[in-house]
Tab-separated table of C-alpha atoms in Angstrom:
chain	number	residue	atom	x	y	z
A	295	MET	CA	9.331	-7.561	27.100
A	296	MET	CA	7.091	-4.131	26.453
A	297	ARG	CA	6.173	-2.357	29.598
A	298	THR	CA	5.197	0.391	28.847
A	299	LEU	CA	4.085	3.086	26.216
A	300	ALA	CA	8.261	4.164	25.442
A	301	ASP	CA	8.335	0.311	24.983
A	302	LEU	CA	5.589	0.001	22.440
A	303	TYR	CA	6.513	3.214	20.571
A	304	TYR	CA	10.217	1.567	20.134
A	305	HIS	CA	8.934	-1.730	18.744
A	306	MET	CA	6.513	-0.271	16.497
A	307	LEU	CA	9.465	1.359	15.039
A	308	GLN	CA	10.799	-1.459	14.457
A	309	ASP	CA	7.984	-3.141	12.885
A	310	VAL	CA	7.101	-0.018	10.711
A	311	LEU	CA	10.813	0.199	9.291
A	312	HIS	CA	10.053	-3.559	8.337
A	313	ALA	CA	6.786	-2.925	6.949
A	314	GLU	CA	7.770	0.190	4.824
A	315	LYS	CA	10.966	-2.184	3.305
A	316	GLN	CA	8.116	-4.826	2.380
A	317	ALA	CA	6.484	-2.115	0.708
A	318	LEU	CA	9.426	-0.462	-1.089
A	319	LYS	CA	10.656	-3.776	-2.307
A	320	LEU	CA	7.110	-4.794	-3.529
A	321	LEU	CA	6.100	-1.793	-5.723
A	322	PRO	CA	8.518	-2.093	-8.564
A	323	LYS	CA	6.748	-5.675	-9.749
A	324	LEU	CA	3.564	-3.789	-9.442
A	325	ALA	CA	4.670	-1.023	-11.500
A	326	ARG	CA	6.113	-3.166	-13.806
A	327	LYS	CA	2.657	-5.433	-14.169
A	328	VAL	CA	-0.196	-2.907	-14.463
A	329	SER	CA	-1.122	-1.391	-17.836
A	330	ASN	CA	-3.260	2.232	-16.662
A	331	ASP	CA	-0.631	5.050	-16.693
A	332	GLU	CA	-2.041	6.743	-13.378
A	333	LEU	CA	-1.854	3.496	-11.408
A	334	LYS	CA	1.836	3.215	-12.728
A	335	THR	CA	3.022	6.977	-11.833
A	336	MET	CA	1.239	6.526	-8.485
A	337	LEU	CA	2.808	3.349	-8.102
A	338	ALA	CA	6.233	5.191	-8.765
A	339	HIS	CA	5.868	8.340	-7.041
A	340	ASP	CA	4.712	6.219	-3.694
A	341	ARG	CA	8.283	4.433	-3.989
A	342	GLU	CA	9.669	7.604	-3.523
A	343	ALA	CA	7.085	8.444	-0.730
A	344	ILE	CA	8.202	5.380	1.330
A	345	ALA	CA	11.886	5.697	0.776
A	346	ALA	CA	11.020	9.767	2.996
A	347	ARG	CA	8.798	7.745	5.650
A	348	ILE	CA	11.905	5.043	6.172
A	349	GLY	CA	13.930	8.287	6.826
A	350	ALA	CA	11.384	9.497	8.917
A	351	VAL	CA	10.934	6.208	11.221
A	352	GLU	CA	15.320	6.228	11.073
A	353	GLU	CA	15.174	9.937	12.841
A	354	GLY	CA	12.366	8.617	15.509
A	355	PHE	CA	15.091	5.811	16.270
A	356	GLU	CA	18.136	8.448	16.504
A	357	ALA	CA	15.516	10.740	18.665
A	358	LEU	CA	15.420	7.538	20.745
A	359	GLY	CA	19.567	7.115	20.825
A	360	LYS	CA	18.810	3.393	19.729
A	361	ARG	CA	19.941	1.664	16.575
A	362	ALA	CA	17.607	1.503	13.945
A	363	LYS	CA	16.789	-2.017	13.520
A	364	THR	CA	13.375	-4.148	12.391
A	365	VAL	CA	11.125	-6.747	13.701
A	366	PRO	CA	9.151	-9.034	11.262
A	367	CYS	CA	5.749	-7.430	10.366
A	368	GLU	CA	3.698	-10.071	9.835
A	369	ALA	CA	0.846	-7.684	8.921
A	370	MET	CA	2.447	-6.544	5.808
A	371	LYS	CA	3.894	-9.810	4.772
A	372	GLY	CA	0.279	-10.666	4.285
A	373	LEU	CA	-0.808	-7.504	2.406
A	374	VAL	CA	2.397	-8.201	0.191
A	375	ASP	CA	1.233	-12.179	0.233
A	376	GLU	CA	-1.499	-11.162	-1.398
A	377	ALA	CA	-0.347	-8.693	-3.617
A	378	GLU	CA	1.921	-10.885	-5.283
A	379	GLU	CA	-1.614	-13.074	-5.626
A	380	VAL	CA	-2.923	-10.510	-7.715
A	381	LEU	CA	0.222	-10.579	-10.236
A	382	GLU	CA	-0.006	-13.964	-10.311
A	383	ASP	CA	-3.501	-14.788	-10.452
A	384	ALA	CA	-5.469	-12.415	-11.812
A	385	ASP	CA	-6.275	-11.792	-15.649
A	386	GLU	CA	-4.808	-9.098	-17.608
A	387	THR	CA	-8.353	-7.656	-17.611
A	388	ALA	CA	-8.400	-7.654	-13.937
A	389	LEU	CA	-4.958	-6.876	-13.015
A	390	ASP	CA	-4.688	-2.984	-12.837
A	391	ALA	CA	-8.175	-2.870	-10.547
A	392	GLY	CA	-6.719	-5.907	-8.321
A	393	VAL	CA	-3.206	-4.440	-7.993
A	394	LEU	CA	-4.338	-1.009	-7.013
A	395	ALA	CA	-6.749	-2.574	-4.659
A	396	ALA	CA	-3.859	-4.082	-2.848
A	397	VAL	CA	-2.031	-0.893	-2.505
A	398	GLN	CA	-4.954	0.459	-1.048
A	399	ALA	CA	-4.946	-2.164	1.622
A	400	ILE	CA	-1.351	-1.292	2.471
A	401	LYS	CA	-2.439	1.933	2.510
A	402	HIS	CA	-4.739	1.652	5.580
A	403	TYR	CA	-2.216	-0.210	6.996
A	404	GLU	CA	0.468	2.629	6.685
A	405	ILE	CA	-2.502	5.050	8.201
A	406	THR	CA	-3.033	3.488	10.944
A	407	ARG	CA	1.045	2.873	11.714
A	408	PHE	CA	2.013	6.113	11.389
A	409	GLY	CA	-1.158	7.547	12.990
A	410	THR	CA	-0.355	5.390	16.137
A	411	LEU	CA	3.335	6.405	15.702
A	412	SER	CA	2.682	10.427	15.753
A	413	SER	CA	0.363	9.821	18.812
A	414	TRP	CA	2.503	7.687	21.072
A	415	ALA	CA	5.533	10.204	19.908
A	416	MET	CA	3.377	12.905	20.829
A	417	GLN	CA	2.794	10.982	24.308
A	418	THR	CA	6.409	10.098	24.883
A	419	GLY	CA	7.846	13.909	24.183
A	420	GLN	CA	9.083	12.958	20.693
A	421	ASN	CA	7.487	16.440	18.707
A	422	ALA	CA	9.884	16.279	15.351
A	423	ALA	CA	9.168	12.543	15.251
A	424	GLN	CA	5.375	13.150	16.194
A	425	ALA	CA	5.198	16.082	13.057
A	426	GLN	CA	7.078	13.651	10.827
A	427	PHE	CA	4.750	10.324	11.264
A	428	GLN	CA	1.585	12.510	11.140
A	429	THR	CA	2.504	14.120	8.160
A	430	CYS	CA	3.240	10.549	6.850
A	431	ALA	CA	0.056	9.230	7.344
A	432	ASP	CA	-1.810	12.466	6.103
A	433	ALA	CA	0.580	11.569	2.974
A	434	CYS	CA	-0.946	7.745	2.702
A	435	ARG	CA	-4.416	8.937	3.226
A	436	LYS	CA	-4.006	11.390	0.505
A	437	MET	CA	-2.638	8.452	-1.776
A	438	ASP	CA	-5.735	6.713	-0.326
A	439	GLU	CA	-7.873	8.697	-1.757
A	440	ASP	CA	-6.057	9.346	-5.098
A	441	LEU	CA	-6.290	5.718	-5.846
A	442	THR	CA	-10.087	5.381	-4.609
A	443	ARG	CA	-11.002	8.374	-7.048
A	444	LEU	CA	-8.665	6.493	-9.795
A	445	ALA	CA	-10.339	2.817	-9.127
A	446	GLU	CA	-14.292	4.547	-9.414
A	447	ALA	CA	-13.089	7.102	-12.460
A	448	ASP	CA	-10.962	4.526	-14.656
A	449	VAL	CA	-9.414	1.251	-13.076
A	450	ASN	CA	-12.349	-1.009	-11.844
A	451	VAL	CA	-14.567	1.149	-15.042
A	452	ASP	CA	-11.790	-0.621	-17.104
A	453	ALA	CA	-12.257	-4.094	-15.363
A	454	ASP	CA	-15.804	-4.495	-15.579
A	455	ALA	CA	-16.051	-2.990	-19.421
A	456	ALA	CA	-13.553	-5.424	-20.477
A	457	GLU	CA	-13.782	-7.696	-23.085
A	458	SER	CA	-15.580	-11.373	-21.376
A	459	GLU	CA	-17.196	-13.914	-22.897
A	460	ASN	CA	-19.983	-15.545	-21.418
A	461	VAL	CA	-22.197	-18.233	-22.633
A	462	ASP	CA	-26.095	-19.253	-21.838
A	463	THR	CA	-28.120	-21.261	-22.886
A	464	LYS	CA	-31.583	-20.657	-23.838
A	465	GLY	CA	-34.323	-22.599	-25.091
A	466	GLY	CA	-31.580	-25.286	-25.406
A	467	LYS	CA	-29.096	-22.828	-27.347
A	468	ALA	CA	-25.959	-21.518	-26.677
A	469	VAL	CA	-26.255	-17.387	-26.758
A	470	THR	CA	-22.348	-16.080	-26.449
A	471	THR	CA	-22.589	-12.336	-25.126
A	472	LYS	CA	-19.241	-9.737	-25.404
A	473	SER	CA	-18.236	-6.535	-24.151
A	474	LYS	CA	-16.359	-4.114	-25.623
A	475	VAL	CA	-12.802	-3.324	-23.812
A	476	LYS	CA	-12.175	0.271	-23.163
A	477	SER	CA	-8.655	1.439	-23.250
A	478	SER	CA	-6.904	2.562	-20.202
A	479	ALA	CA	-4.861	4.728	-22.280
A	480	LYS	CA	-6.097	8.279	-22.641
A	481	ALA	CA	-5.337	10.319	-25.724
């Protein structure tokens, strides 16, 4: 039962540990499927960053004198399911944009959770943990900003410019239009 802020903090540590482990497991699947090199690199770097965030959460448990354990994080499970749905259902031309959006949803969740952990750690006197959790939230915010920049400058543009075939009927005639595919590879 969660009766105090300290109880909530301990429960949130368990929830976030589970969430980060789910995200860590998901990232290699996403990285294997995307074609944009910069997005691939960002996913690889995020995998390393998640390992560091897991370490910060484990240190949070240690500071409390408690064993690191998890409780199921249904929110992250839903975000992971959405990302996997993109992998299964998105056409190749839209896949990178879909994956990028799914990763941003995970970043937004991480920003809120690490921000909350930072606040609660400070309130409960866990100053070292507070600083680490704030660093985690800031790093997630930075990645979200980088993902937005990549989406707007490249990935969404590529998805929008990808070859598409539309058939309209004008005056009883079928008219086919095509747009050219812009390569995501940089020369």
